[in-house]
Amino acid sequence: MTDRTPYIGRFAPSPTGPLHIGSLVAAIASYLDAKVHHGQWLVRIEDVDGDRNVAGAAQHILASLRRCGMHWDGDVTWQSQRTDLYQHALRQLGELVYPCGCSRKEIADSQLSLTGRQAQALIYPGTCRHGLAPGKSARALRLKVPQSPHCVLQFDDRWAGPVSQDLTDDVGDFVIKRADGFWAYQLAVVVDDGAQGVTDIVRGADLLDSTPRQLYLQQVLGLPRPSYLHVPVVVNELGEKLSKQTGAQAFDNGAAPQQLLQDAMLPAARFLGMDLQADSIDTFWRDAVPAWAEVLRNLPKPT
């Protein structure tokens, strides 16, 4: 017996289009990690950004997961149905939240005099931290990040190893409710993971940089810190991360299961370091669970 909290993982796609091969890599990794740890695997549709949602995409995503033999525990959850939870978290944050009237262009213009690391990212300079300027109206809501001492967040990623970020210098006060009225990803994902008891988050390395913001939110909301594992992202021939913006195609075009296995599932497994030779989807999962356990054993151990 162990006193470790029972494993709860999740896959949380946004319904901005069908899943591409990069999304499948993340889904397979999170699913296998739950299976290796004899845990639960939840599916959450992150549809809080209403302007980017594509009609029918969520249903296509769920159907593709089923066709790949991935079966989730419990009901699918939808961020668009959880706004009361985000509003409650906003009240909890209290005076750490303030209205911001700055446009993206104004933030960029304020950084023209910066050099080095700060000049390379759109870091909020704290313009509205002590109140809106005369004539300015609130656009977004921001969360105050400690200024002195600096807020430095550290964690051990199970794949990437030790990660550290100076939130004060590298990010600044960040948005938790956007100018368009939608809840920001950072707040929604932290609240949802906390409410669902998620203990282990397995996702793409493109989200590694946003993890410290989520750690800070967990801290100020009094939520437990999950374990993180960020797998490498799939890139196209130009070295760009696969996404809808870079023209990534759906991995599931309705082909027969055998074709789905050969064209998508086996390449995704190979990308994750598993050289499987399965001839059916059932065999794929039978062989993939011990193969993923072997991948985990070969990851560098935190020092």
PDB file of C-alpha atoms in Angstrom:
ATOM      1  CA  MET A   1       0.000   0.000   0.000  1.00  0.00           C
ATOM      2  CA  THR A   2       1.079   3.608  -0.571  1.00  0.00           C
ATOM      3  CA  ASP A   3      -0.072   6.873   0.928  1.00  0.00           C
ATOM      4  CA  ARG A   4       0.258   8.671  -2.421  1.00  0.00           C
ATOM      5  CA  THR A   5      -2.859  10.485  -3.558  1.00  0.00           C
ATOM      6  CA  PRO A   6      -4.605   8.396  -6.240  1.00  0.00           C
ATOM      7  CA  TYR A   7      -3.528   9.472  -9.723  1.00  0.00           C
ATOM      8  CA  ILE A   8      -5.919  11.684 -11.693  1.00  0.00           C
ATOM      9  CA  GLY A   9      -4.778  12.854 -15.110  1.00  0.00           C
ATOM     10  CA  ARG A  10      -6.535  14.663 -17.903  1.00  0.00           C
ATOM     11  CA  PHE A  11      -6.519  15.612 -21.555  1.00  0.00           C
ATOM     12  CA  ALA A  12      -7.898  19.084 -22.191  1.00  0.00           C
ATOM     13  CA  PRO A  13      -8.155  20.047 -25.871  1.00  0.00           C
ATOM     14  CA  SER A  14      -9.616  23.281 -27.191  1.00  0.00           C
ATOM     15  CA  PRO A  15     -12.353  22.846 -29.828  1.00  0.00           C
ATOM     16  CA  THR A  16     -10.718  25.146 -32.364  1.00  0.00           C
ATOM     17  CA  GLY A  17     -10.651  22.354 -34.947  1.00  0.00           C
ATOM     18  CA  PRO A  18     -10.018  18.607 -35.176  1.00  0.00           C
ATOM     19  CA  LEU A  19      -7.027  17.063 -33.430  1.00  0.00           C
ATOM     20  CA  HIS A  20      -3.761  16.971 -35.407  1.00  0.00           C
ATOM     21  CA  ILE A  21      -0.837  14.599 -34.869  1.00  0.00           C
ATOM     22  CA  GLY A  22       0.723  16.896 -32.254  1.00  0.00           C
ATOM     23  CA  SER A  23      -2.484  16.797 -30.230  1.00  0.00           C
ATOM     24  CA  LEU A  24      -2.557  13.015 -30.576  1.00  0.00           C
ATOM     25  CA  VAL A  25       0.971  12.790 -29.145  1.00  0.00           C
ATOM     26  CA  ALA A  26      -0.153  14.708 -26.046  1.00  0.00           C
ATOM     27  CA  ALA A  27      -3.345  12.648 -25.744  1.00  0.00           C
ATOM     28  CA  ILE A  28      -1.483   9.322 -25.992  1.00  0.00           C
ATOM     29  CA  ALA A  29       1.140  10.430 -23.451  1.00  0.00           C
ATOM     30  CA  SER A  30      -1.455  11.581 -20.915  1.00  0.00           C
ATOM     31  CA  TYR A  31      -3.585   8.462 -21.429  1.00  0.00           C
ATOM     32  CA  LEU A  32      -0.641   6.090 -21.046  1.00  0.00           C
ATOM     33  CA  ASP A  33       0.645   7.912 -17.993  1.00  0.00           C
ATOM     34  CA  ALA A  34      -2.724   7.402 -16.300  1.00  0.00           C
ATOM     35  CA  LYS A  35      -2.735   3.724 -17.247  1.00  0.00           C
ATOM     36  CA  VAL A  36       0.831   3.106 -16.050  1.00  0.00           C
ATOM     37  CA  HIS A  37      -0.085   4.678 -12.691  1.00  0.00           C
ATOM     38  CA  HIS A  38      -3.427   2.816 -12.462  1.00  0.00           C
ATOM     39  CA  GLY A  39      -5.203   6.154 -12.319  1.00  0.00           C
ATOM     40  CA  GLN A  40      -8.138   7.992 -13.821  1.00  0.00           C
ATOM     41  CA  TRP A  41      -8.014   9.803 -17.151  1.00  0.00           C
ATOM     42  CA  LEU A  42     -10.420  12.715 -17.548  1.00  0.00           C
ATOM     43  CA  VAL A  43     -11.341  14.656 -20.667  1.00  0.00           C
ATOM     44  CA  ARG A  44     -12.130  18.360 -20.435  1.00  0.00           C
ATOM     45  CA  ILE A  45     -13.124  20.491 -23.418  1.00  0.00           C
ATOM     46  CA  GLU A  46     -11.495  23.890 -22.957  1.00  0.00           C
ATOM     47  CA  ASP A  47     -14.094  25.935 -24.813  1.00  0.00           C
ATOM     48  CA  VAL A  48     -13.907  29.026 -22.627  1.00  0.00           C
ATOM     49  CA  ASP A  49     -12.574  31.090 -25.568  1.00  0.00           C
ATOM     50  CA  GLY A  50     -15.865  31.371 -27.433  1.00  0.00           C
ATOM     51  CA  ASP A  51     -14.511  33.342 -30.403  1.00  0.00           C
ATOM     52  CA  ARG A  52     -12.088  30.561 -31.398  1.00  0.00           C
ATOM     53  CA  ASN A  53     -14.438  27.604 -31.011  1.00  0.00           C
ATOM     54  CA  VAL A  54     -15.349  25.817 -34.233  1.00  0.00           C
ATOM     55  CA  ALA A  55     -18.804  24.284 -34.541  1.00  0.00           C
ATOM     56  CA  GLY A  56     -18.661  20.494 -34.370  1.00  0.00           C
ATOM     57  CA  ALA A  57     -14.972  20.396 -33.380  1.00  0.00           C
ATOM     58  CA  ALA A  58     -15.597  19.101 -29.856  1.00  0.00           C
ATOM     59  CA  GLN A  59     -17.694  16.212 -31.152  1.00  0.00           C
ATOM     60  CA  HIS A  60     -15.011  15.412 -33.738  1.00  0.00           C
ATOM     61  CA  ILE A  61     -12.325  15.408 -31.020  1.00  0.00           C
ATOM     62  CA  LEU A  62     -14.306  13.045 -28.783  1.00  0.00           C
ATOM     63  CA  ALA A  63     -15.096  10.731 -31.694  1.00  0.00           C
ATOM     64  CA  SER A  64     -11.407  10.628 -32.693  1.00  0.00           C
ATOM     65  CA  LEU A  65     -10.356   9.693 -29.152  1.00  0.00           C
ATOM     66  CA  ARG A  66     -12.914   6.880 -29.150  1.00  0.00           C
ATOM     67  CA  ARG A  67     -11.751   5.643 -32.559  1.00  0.00           C
ATOM     68  CA  CYS A  68      -8.212   5.478 -31.182  1.00  0.00           C
ATOM     69  CA  GLY A  69      -9.407   3.339 -28.285  1.00  0.00           C
ATOM     70  CA  MET A  70      -9.013   5.996 -25.593  1.00  0.00           C
ATOM     71  CA  HIS A  71     -11.792   5.780 -23.018  1.00  0.00           C
ATOM     72  CA  TRP A  72     -12.151   8.486 -20.389  1.00  0.00           C
ATOM     73  CA  ASP A  73     -13.405   8.155 -16.835  1.00  0.00           C
ATOM     74  CA  GLY A  74     -16.632   9.910 -15.863  1.00  0.00           C
ATOM     75  CA  ASP A  75     -18.355  12.561 -17.924  1.00  0.00           C
ATOM     76  CA  VAL A  76     -16.623  14.995 -20.241  1.00  0.00           C
ATOM     77  CA  THR A  77     -16.471  18.450 -18.647  1.00  0.00           C
ATOM     78  CA  TRP A  78     -16.848  21.727 -20.512  1.00  0.00           C
ATOM     79  CA  GLN A  79     -15.213  24.961 -19.404  1.00  0.00           C
ATOM     80  CA  SER A  80     -18.098  26.991 -20.778  1.00  0.00           C
ATOM     81  CA  GLN A  81     -20.309  25.398 -18.102  1.00  0.00           C
ATOM     82  CA  ARG A  82     -17.931  26.237 -15.239  1.00  0.00           C
ATOM     83  CA  THR A  83     -17.913  30.037 -15.216  1.00  0.00           C
ATOM     84  CA  ASP A  84     -19.304  30.156 -11.664  1.00  0.00           C
ATOM     85  CA  LEU A  85     -16.109  28.443 -10.484  1.00  0.00           C
ATOM     86  CA  TYR A  86     -13.945  31.073 -12.196  1.00  0.00           C
ATOM     87  CA  GLN A  87     -16.023  33.883 -10.718  1.00  0.00           C
ATOM     88  CA  HIS A  88     -15.618  32.366  -7.251  1.00  0.00           C
ATOM     89  CA  ALA A  89     -11.834  32.177  -7.754  1.00  0.00           C
ATOM     90  CA  LEU A  90     -11.813  35.824  -8.802  1.00  0.00           C
ATOM     91  CA  ARG A  91     -13.507  36.769  -5.521  1.00  0.00           C
ATOM     92  CA  GLN A  92     -10.943  34.683  -3.631  1.00  0.00           C
ATOM     93  CA  LEU A  93      -8.092  36.586  -5.247  1.00  0.00           C
ATOM     94  CA  GLY A  94      -9.523  39.839  -3.879  1.00  0.00           C
ATOM     95  CA  GLU A  95      -7.121  42.773  -3.860  1.00  0.00           C
ATOM     96  CA  LEU A  96      -4.516  40.882  -5.879  1.00  0.00           C
ATOM     97  CA  VAL A  97      -6.699  41.609  -8.937  1.00  0.00           C
ATOM     98  CA  TYR A  98      -6.898  44.993 -10.619  1.00  0.00           C
ATOM     99  CA  PRO A  99      -8.423  46.409 -13.818  1.00  0.00           C
ATOM    100  CA  CYS A 100      -6.068  47.228 -16.683  1.00  0.00           C
ATOM    101  CA  GLY A 101      -6.808  49.680 -19.491  1.00  0.00           C
ATOM    102  CA  CYS A 102      -3.700  49.012 -21.603  1.00  0.00           C
ATOM    103  CA  SER A 103      -3.879  47.738 -25.150  1.00  0.00           C
ATOM    104  CA  ARG A 104      -1.347  45.258 -26.482  1.00  0.00           C
ATOM    105  CA  LYS A 105       0.223  48.016 -28.590  1.00  0.00           C
ATOM    106  CA  GLU A 106       0.615  50.261 -25.559  1.00  0.00           C
ATOM    107  CA  ILE A 107       2.347  47.474 -23.640  1.00  0.00           C
ATOM    108  CA  ALA A 108       4.674  46.849 -26.607  1.00  0.00           C
ATOM    109  CA  ASP A 109       5.420  50.576 -26.938  1.00  0.00           C
ATOM    110  CA  SER A 110       6.276  50.817 -23.236  1.00  0.00           C
ATOM    111  CA  GLN A 111       9.058  48.281 -23.759  1.00  0.00           C
ATOM    112  CA  LEU A 112      10.928  50.068 -26.518  1.00  0.00           C
ATOM    113  CA  SER A 113      13.515  51.278 -23.997  1.00  0.00           C
ATOM    114  CA  LEU A 114      14.087  47.811 -22.532  1.00  0.00           C
ATOM    115  CA  THR A 115      17.074  45.673 -23.380  1.00  0.00           C
ATOM    116  CA  GLY A 116      18.056  42.019 -23.050  1.00  0.00           C
ATOM    117  CA  ARG A 117      15.622  39.400 -21.845  1.00  0.00           C
ATOM    118  CA  GLN A 118      12.771  41.784 -21.046  1.00  0.00           C
ATOM    119  CA  ALA A 119      12.845  43.257 -24.550  1.00  0.00           C
ATOM    120  CA  GLN A 120      12.243  39.832 -26.059  1.00  0.00           C
ATOM    121  CA  ALA A 121       8.834  39.222 -24.461  1.00  0.00           C
ATOM    122  CA  LEU A 122       5.667  41.222 -23.995  1.00  0.00           C
ATOM    123  CA  ILE A 123       6.110  41.846 -20.264  1.00  0.00           C
ATOM    124  CA  TYR A 124       3.513  44.000 -18.562  1.00  0.00           C
ATOM    125  CA  PRO A 125       5.206  47.036 -16.955  1.00  0.00           C
ATOM    126  CA  GLY A 126       2.571  47.546 -14.235  1.00  0.00           C
ATOM    127  CA  THR A 127       1.072  50.702 -15.734  1.00  0.00           C
ATOM    128  CA  CYS A 128      -2.365  50.253 -14.135  1.00  0.00           C
ATOM    129  CA  ARG A 129      -1.201  48.519 -10.956  1.00  0.00           C
ATOM    130  CA  HIS A 130      -2.045  51.542  -8.778  1.00  0.00           C
ATOM    131  CA  GLY A 131      -5.149  52.648 -10.653  1.00  0.00           C
ATOM    132  CA  LEU A 132      -6.374  53.528 -14.121  1.00  0.00           C
ATOM    133  CA  ALA A 133      -5.006  56.683 -15.685  1.00  0.00           C
ATOM    134  CA  PRO A 134      -7.513  59.528 -16.244  1.00  0.00           C
ATOM    135  CA  GLY A 135      -9.627  58.824 -19.307  1.00  0.00           C
ATOM    136  CA  LYS A 136      -8.766  55.121 -19.310  1.00  0.00           C
ATOM    137  CA  SER A 137     -11.444  52.448 -18.966  1.00  0.00           C
ATOM    138  CA  ALA A 138     -10.901  48.889 -17.789  1.00  0.00           C
ATOM    139  CA  ARG A 139     -10.213  46.325 -20.496  1.00  0.00           C
ATOM    140  CA  ALA A 140      -8.794  43.279 -18.744  1.00  0.00           C
ATOM    141  CA  LEU A 141      -8.246  42.068 -15.190  1.00  0.00           C
ATOM    142  CA  ARG A 142      -4.679  41.353 -14.076  1.00  0.00           C
ATOM    143  CA  LEU A 143      -3.177  39.498 -11.149  1.00  0.00           C
ATOM    144  CA  LYS A 144      -0.445  41.193  -9.139  1.00  0.00           C
ATOM    145  CA  VAL A 145       2.876  39.365  -9.052  1.00  0.00           C
ATOM    146  CA  PRO A 146       5.135  40.127  -6.044  1.00  0.00           C
ATOM    147  CA  GLN A 147       7.762  42.749  -6.842  1.00  0.00           C
ATOM    148  CA  SER A 148      10.073  42.618  -3.829  1.00  0.00           C
ATOM    149  CA  PRO A 149      11.406  40.079  -3.334  1.00  0.00           C
ATOM    150  CA  HIS A 150      10.961  38.749  -6.853  1.00  0.00           C
ATOM    151  CA  CYS A 151       8.543  35.882  -7.336  1.00  0.00           C
ATOM    152  CA  VAL A 152      10.716  32.983  -8.522  1.00  0.00           C
ATOM    153  CA  LEU A 153       8.840  29.721  -9.184  1.00  0.00           C
ATOM    154  CA  GLN A 154      10.627  26.382  -9.463  1.00  0.00           C
ATOM    155  CA  PHE A 155       9.474  22.858 -10.181  1.00  0.00           C
ATOM    156  CA  ASP A 156      10.839  19.544 -11.422  1.00  0.00           C
ATOM    157  CA  ASP A 157       9.271  18.576 -14.715  1.00  0.00           C
ATOM    158  CA  ARG A 158       9.250  14.803 -15.121  1.00  0.00           C
ATOM    159  CA  TRP A 159      10.501  15.098 -18.726  1.00  0.00           C
ATOM    160  CA  ALA A 160      12.307  18.445 -18.930  1.00  0.00           C
ATOM    161  CA  GLY A 161      13.923  18.358 -15.495  1.00  0.00           C
ATOM    162  CA  PRO A 162      14.337  21.396 -13.188  1.00  0.00           C
ATOM    163  CA  VAL A 163      12.517  24.527 -14.394  1.00  0.00           C
ATOM    164  CA  SER A 164      12.783  27.979 -12.855  1.00  0.00           C
ATOM    165  CA  GLN A 165      11.209  31.269 -13.860  1.00  0.00           C
ATOM    166  CA  ASP A 166      11.384  34.747 -12.361  1.00  0.00           C
ATOM    167  CA  LEU A 167       7.736  35.651 -12.732  1.00  0.00           C
ATOM    168  CA  THR A 168       8.397  39.267 -11.746  1.00  0.00           C
ATOM    169  CA  ASP A 169      11.011  39.848 -14.458  1.00  0.00           C
ATOM    170  CA  ASP A 170       9.906  37.412 -17.134  1.00  0.00           C
ATOM    171  CA  VAL A 171       6.115  37.855 -17.073  1.00  0.00           C
ATOM    172  CA  GLY A 172       4.897  40.632 -14.784  1.00  0.00           C
ATOM    173  CA  ASP A 173       1.285  41.014 -13.680  1.00  0.00           C
ATOM    174  CA  PHE A 174      -0.669  38.718 -15.979  1.00  0.00           C
ATOM    175  CA  VAL A 175      -4.209  38.664 -17.346  1.00  0.00           C
ATOM    176  CA  ILE A 176      -6.814  36.442 -15.700  1.00  0.00           C
ATOM    177  CA  LYS A 177      -9.852  37.890 -17.505  1.00  0.00           C
ATOM    178  CA  ARG A 178      -9.370  39.177 -21.010  1.00  0.00           C
ATOM    179  CA  ALA A 179     -10.470  42.397 -22.666  1.00  0.00           C
ATOM    180  CA  ASP A 180     -13.003  40.446 -24.757  1.00  0.00           C
ATOM    181  CA  GLY A 181     -14.706  39.242 -21.569  1.00  0.00           C
ATOM    182  CA  PHE A 182     -13.455  35.647 -21.728  1.00  0.00           C
ATOM    183  CA  TRP A 183     -11.636  34.050 -18.819  1.00  0.00           C
ATOM    184  CA  ALA A 184      -7.914  33.663 -19.435  1.00  0.00           C
ATOM    185  CA  TYR A 185      -6.509  30.178 -19.925  1.00  0.00           C
ATOM    186  CA  GLN A 186      -4.212  30.491 -16.901  1.00  0.00           C
ATOM    187  CA  LEU A 187      -7.043  31.003 -14.416  1.00  0.00           C
ATOM    188  CA  ALA A 188      -9.486  28.556 -15.981  1.00  0.00           C
ATOM    189  CA  VAL A 189      -7.011  25.678 -16.189  1.00  0.00           C
ATOM    190  CA  VAL A 190      -5.860  26.099 -12.574  1.00  0.00           C
ATOM    191  CA  VAL A 191      -9.402  26.293 -11.225  1.00  0.00           C
ATOM    192  CA  ASP A 192     -10.520  23.270 -13.259  1.00  0.00           C
ATOM    193  CA  ASP A 193      -7.535  21.132 -12.301  1.00  0.00           C
ATOM    194  CA  GLY A 194      -8.086  22.004  -8.658  1.00  0.00           C
ATOM    195  CA  ALA A 195     -11.825  21.328  -8.764  1.00  0.00           C
ATOM    196  CA  GLN A 196     -11.314  17.987 -10.514  1.00  0.00           C
ATOM    197  CA  GLY A 197      -8.539  16.868  -8.175  1.00  0.00           C
ATOM    198  CA  VAL A 198      -6.012  16.499 -10.986  1.00  0.00           C
ATOM    199  CA  THR A 199      -2.722  15.223  -9.555  1.00  0.00           C
ATOM    200  CA  ASP A 200      -0.656  14.780 -12.727  1.00  0.00           C
ATOM    201  CA  ILE A 201      -0.583  16.939 -15.833  1.00  0.00           C
ATOM    202  CA  VAL A 202       0.936  15.524 -19.014  1.00  0.00           C
ATOM    203  CA  ARG A 203       0.890  17.928 -21.966  1.00  0.00           C
ATOM    204  CA  GLY A 204       3.022  19.513 -24.698  1.00  0.00           C
ATOM    205  CA  ALA A 205       6.215  21.449 -23.994  1.00  0.00           C
ATOM    206  CA  ASP A 206       4.678  24.544 -25.600  1.00  0.00           C
ATOM    207  CA  LEU A 207       2.902  25.038 -22.251  1.00  0.00           C
ATOM    208  CA  LEU A 208       6.042  24.641 -20.134  1.00  0.00           C
ATOM    209  CA  ASP A 209       6.641  28.395 -20.006  1.00  0.00           C
ATOM    210  CA  SER A 210       3.134  29.099 -18.672  1.00  0.00           C
ATOM    211  CA  THR A 211       3.422  26.582 -15.822  1.00  0.00           C
ATOM    212  CA  PRO A 212       4.993  29.042 -13.312  1.00  0.00           C
ATOM    213  CA  ARG A 213       1.985  31.346 -13.707  1.00  0.00           C
ATOM    214  CA  GLN A 214      -0.223  28.382 -12.885  1.00  0.00           C
ATOM    215  CA  LEU A 215       1.938  27.492  -9.879  1.00  0.00           C
ATOM    216  CA  TYR A 216       1.542  31.041  -8.595  1.00  0.00           C
ATOM    217  CA  LEU A 217      -2.226  30.901  -9.023  1.00  0.00           C
ATOM    218  CA  GLN A 218      -2.344  27.550  -7.215  1.00  0.00           C
ATOM    219  CA  GLN A 219      -0.363  29.120  -4.403  1.00  0.00           C
ATOM    220  CA  VAL A 220      -2.577  32.186  -3.925  1.00  0.00           C
ATOM    221  CA  LEU A 221      -5.795  30.141  -4.300  1.00  0.00           C
ATOM    222  CA  GLY A 222      -4.608  27.529  -1.797  1.00  0.00           C
ATOM    223  CA  LEU A 223      -4.726  24.677  -4.321  1.00  0.00           C
ATOM    224  CA  PRO A 224      -2.384  21.670  -4.326  1.00  0.00           C
ATOM    225  CA  ARG A 225       0.441  21.596  -6.870  1.00  0.00           C
ATOM    226  CA  PRO A 226       0.139  18.786  -9.436  1.00  0.00           C
ATOM    227  CA  SER A 227       3.082  16.920 -10.909  1.00  0.00           C
ATOM    228  CA  TYR A 228       4.007  18.007 -14.457  1.00  0.00           C
ATOM    229  CA  LEU A 229       5.378  16.223 -17.487  1.00  0.00           C
ATOM    230  CA  HIS A 230       5.795  18.192 -20.723  1.00  0.00           C
ATOM    231  CA  VAL A 231       6.449  16.068 -23.803  1.00  0.00           C
ATOM    232  CA  PRO A 232       8.259  17.517 -26.851  1.00  0.00           C
ATOM    233  CA  VAL A 233       6.026  19.151 -29.451  1.00  0.00           C
ATOM    234  CA  VAL A 234       5.728  17.965 -33.039  1.00  0.00           C
ATOM    235  CA  VAL A 235       6.965  20.518 -35.570  1.00  0.00           C
ATOM    236  CA  ASN A 236       6.502  20.930 -39.318  1.00  0.00           C
ATOM    237  CA  GLU A 237       9.232  21.081 -41.966  1.00  0.00           C
ATOM    238  CA  LEU A 238       9.816  24.768 -41.118  1.00  0.00           C
ATOM    239  CA  GLY A 239      10.409  23.946 -37.465  1.00  0.00           C
ATOM    240  CA  GLU A 240       7.093  25.478 -36.411  1.00  0.00           C
ATOM    241  CA  LYS A 241       4.923  23.814 -33.777  1.00  0.00           C
ATOM    242  CA  LEU A 242       2.018  22.011 -35.414  1.00  0.00           C
ATOM    243  CA  SER A 243      -1.158  23.996 -34.878  1.00  0.00           C
ATOM    244  CA  LYS A 244      -4.228  25.156 -36.707  1.00  0.00           C
ATOM    245  CA  GLN A 245      -2.363  28.427 -37.382  1.00  0.00           C
ATOM    246  CA  THR A 246       0.482  26.593 -39.150  1.00  0.00           C
ATOM    247  CA  GLY A 247      -1.891  24.514 -41.257  1.00  0.00           C
ATOM    248  CA  ALA A 248      -1.761  21.252 -39.301  1.00  0.00           C
ATOM    249  CA  GLN A 249      -4.146  18.693 -40.766  1.00  0.00           C
ATOM    250  CA  ALA A 250      -6.531  16.457 -38.825  1.00  0.00           C
ATOM    251  CA  PHE A 251      -4.987  13.077 -38.042  1.00  0.00           C
ATOM    252  CA  ASP A 252      -8.426  11.448 -38.237  1.00  0.00           C
ATOM    253  CA  ASN A 253     -10.013  11.795 -41.658  1.00  0.00           C
ATOM    254  CA  GLY A 254     -12.461   8.941 -41.144  1.00  0.00           C
ATOM    255  CA  ALA A 255     -10.159   6.251 -42.538  1.00  0.00           C
ATOM    256  CA  ALA A 256     -10.480   2.627 -41.413  1.00  0.00           C
ATOM    257  CA  PRO A 257      -9.050   1.796 -37.945  1.00  0.00           C
ATOM    258  CA  GLN A 258      -6.069  -0.009 -39.479  1.00  0.00           C
ATOM    259  CA  GLN A 259      -5.175   3.091 -41.483  1.00  0.00           C
ATOM    260  CA  LEU A 260      -5.629   5.279 -38.389  1.00  0.00           C
ATOM    261  CA  LEU A 261      -3.207   3.004 -36.546  1.00  0.00           C
ATOM    262  CA  GLN A 262      -0.574   3.050 -39.286  1.00  0.00           C
ATOM    263  CA  ASP A 263      -0.797   6.720 -40.253  1.00  0.00           C
ATOM    264  CA  ALA A 264      -1.290   8.360 -36.858  1.00  0.00           C
ATOM    265  CA  MET A 265      -1.061   6.217 -33.732  1.00  0.00           C
ATOM    266  CA  LEU A 266       2.173   4.371 -34.486  1.00  0.00           C
ATOM    267  CA  PRO A 267       4.001   7.531 -35.678  1.00  0.00           C
ATOM    268  CA  ALA A 268       2.819   9.336 -32.514  1.00  0.00           C
ATOM    269  CA  ALA A 269       4.143   6.493 -30.372  1.00  0.00           C
ATOM    270  CA  ARG A 270       7.499   6.578 -32.173  1.00  0.00           C
ATOM    271  CA  PHE A 271       7.735  10.318 -31.587  1.00  0.00           C
ATOM    272  CA  LEU A 272       7.385   9.596 -27.857  1.00  0.00           C
ATOM    273  CA  GLY A 273      10.181   7.037 -27.964  1.00  0.00           C
ATOM    274  CA  MET A 274       8.107   3.853 -28.244  1.00  0.00           C
ATOM    275  CA  ASP A 275       8.949   1.604 -31.195  1.00  0.00           C
ATOM    276  CA  LEU A 276       5.716  -0.385 -31.392  1.00  0.00           C
ATOM    277  CA  GLN A 277       4.878  -2.905 -34.096  1.00  0.00           C
ATOM    278  CA  ALA A 278       1.167  -3.373 -33.305  1.00  0.00           C
ATOM    279  CA  ASP A 279      -1.175  -4.726 -35.970  1.00  0.00           C
ATOM    280  CA  SER A 280      -4.404  -3.592 -34.291  1.00  0.00           C
ATOM    281  CA  ILE A 281      -5.538  -0.804 -31.977  1.00  0.00           C
ATOM    282  CA  ASP A 282      -6.108  -3.266 -29.123  1.00  0.00           C
ATOM    283  CA  THR A 283      -2.584  -4.625 -29.544  1.00  0.00           C
ATOM    284  CA  PHE A 284      -1.262  -1.068 -29.700  1.00  0.00           C
ATOM    285  CA  TRP A 285      -2.564  -0.282 -26.217  1.00  0.00           C
ATOM    286  CA  ARG A 286      -1.515  -3.643 -24.810  1.00  0.00           C
ATOM    287  CA  ASP A 287       2.066  -2.993 -25.895  1.00  0.00           C
ATOM    288  CA  ALA A 288       2.079   0.757 -25.319  1.00  0.00           C
ATOM    289  CA  VAL A 289       1.509   0.650 -21.556  1.00  0.00           C
ATOM    290  CA  PRO A 290       4.742  -1.232 -20.722  1.00  0.00           C
ATOM    291  CA  ALA A 291       6.555   0.738 -23.436  1.00  0.00           C
ATOM    292  CA  TRP A 292       5.568   4.029 -21.768  1.00  0.00           C
ATOM    293  CA  ALA A 293       6.685   2.671 -18.397  1.00  0.00           C
ATOM    294  CA  GLU A 294      10.077   2.014 -20.004  1.00  0.00           C
ATOM    295  CA  VAL A 295      10.198   5.558 -21.420  1.00  0.00           C
ATOM    296  CA  LEU A 296       9.562   6.909 -17.912  1.00  0.00           C
ATOM    297  CA  ARG A 297      12.289   4.716 -16.422  1.00  0.00           C
ATOM    298  CA  ASN A 298      14.791   6.123 -18.899  1.00  0.00           C
ATOM    299  CA  LEU A 299      14.023   9.781 -18.188  1.00  0.00           C
ATOM    300  CA  PRO A 300      16.745  11.653 -16.289  1.00  0.00           C
ATOM    301  CA  LYS A 301      16.097  11.620 -12.557  1.00  0.00           C
ATOM    302  CA  PRO A 302      15.844  14.998 -10.753  1.00  0.00           C
ATOM    303  CA  THR A 303      19.057  15.860  -8.925  1.00  0.00           C
TER     304      THR A 303
END
